[in-house]
Amino acid sequence: MTQPFDPTGTPEPTHLVLVNAAGARSLWPVYLPVPAGWATEHGPASHEDCLRAVTPAQSAPPG
């Protein structure tokens, strides 16, 4: 059984990145309404693209 936050494996726009007033981000399926207090920051886009938008970039260790 799949869940609404699972990746779909397709490049189709299936998810959003939401942000609230505190700056918290959330991965959200496009077919669900955006909850009160949240706004769309990115998307609609693929699950993978939205996941990249909410995951902090990895930097190389110094040295």
XYZ file of C-alpha atoms in Angstrom:
63
model
C 0.000 0.000 0.000
C 1.418 3.383 -0.958
C 1.244 6.445 1.227
C 0.626 10.039 0.021
C 4.219 11.036 0.758
C 5.849 8.103 -1.045
C 7.791 8.753 -4.250
C 5.872 7.834 -7.371
C 8.853 7.057 -9.596
C 7.538 9.359 -12.317
C 8.742 12.815 -13.370
C 5.143 14.089 -13.255
C 4.336 16.959 -10.862
C 3.044 15.028 -7.860
C 4.270 17.053 -4.870
C 4.721 20.546 -3.432
C 7.134 22.029 -0.935
C 5.228 23.996 1.692
C 6.616 26.540 4.141
C 5.065 27.993 7.299
C 5.676 31.273 9.151
C 8.429 29.666 11.256
C 10.296 28.664 8.085
C 9.603 24.936 8.460
C 9.307 23.116 5.147
C 7.177 20.109 4.286
C 6.852 17.772 1.325
C 3.143 17.655 0.372
C 1.138 15.721 -2.258
C -0.519 17.962 -4.855
C -3.935 16.323 -4.554
C -4.366 17.391 -0.907
C -5.359 20.978 -0.037
C -2.616 23.156 1.425
C -3.275 23.388 5.190
C -4.006 26.723 6.863
C -0.816 28.486 7.890
C 1.237 26.965 5.074
C 2.129 28.357 1.637
C 3.544 26.735 -1.486
C 7.263 27.465 -1.817
C 8.124 25.070 -4.663
C 6.212 23.022 -7.179
C 4.164 21.339 -8.248
C 7.080 19.139 -9.270
C 8.228 15.531 -9.088
C 8.750 13.916 -5.686
C 12.505 13.822 -6.299
C 12.674 17.514 -7.264
C 10.674 18.543 -4.193
C 12.794 16.339 -1.940
C 15.925 18.109 -3.229
C 14.264 21.445 -2.419
C 13.715 20.506 1.246
C 16.993 18.630 1.814
C 19.922 20.833 2.850
C 22.825 20.736 0.423
C 25.743 18.616 1.546
C 29.040 20.444 1.654
C 32.480 18.935 1.576
C 34.318 18.849 4.903
C 37.001 21.520 5.285
C 40.570 20.636 4.514
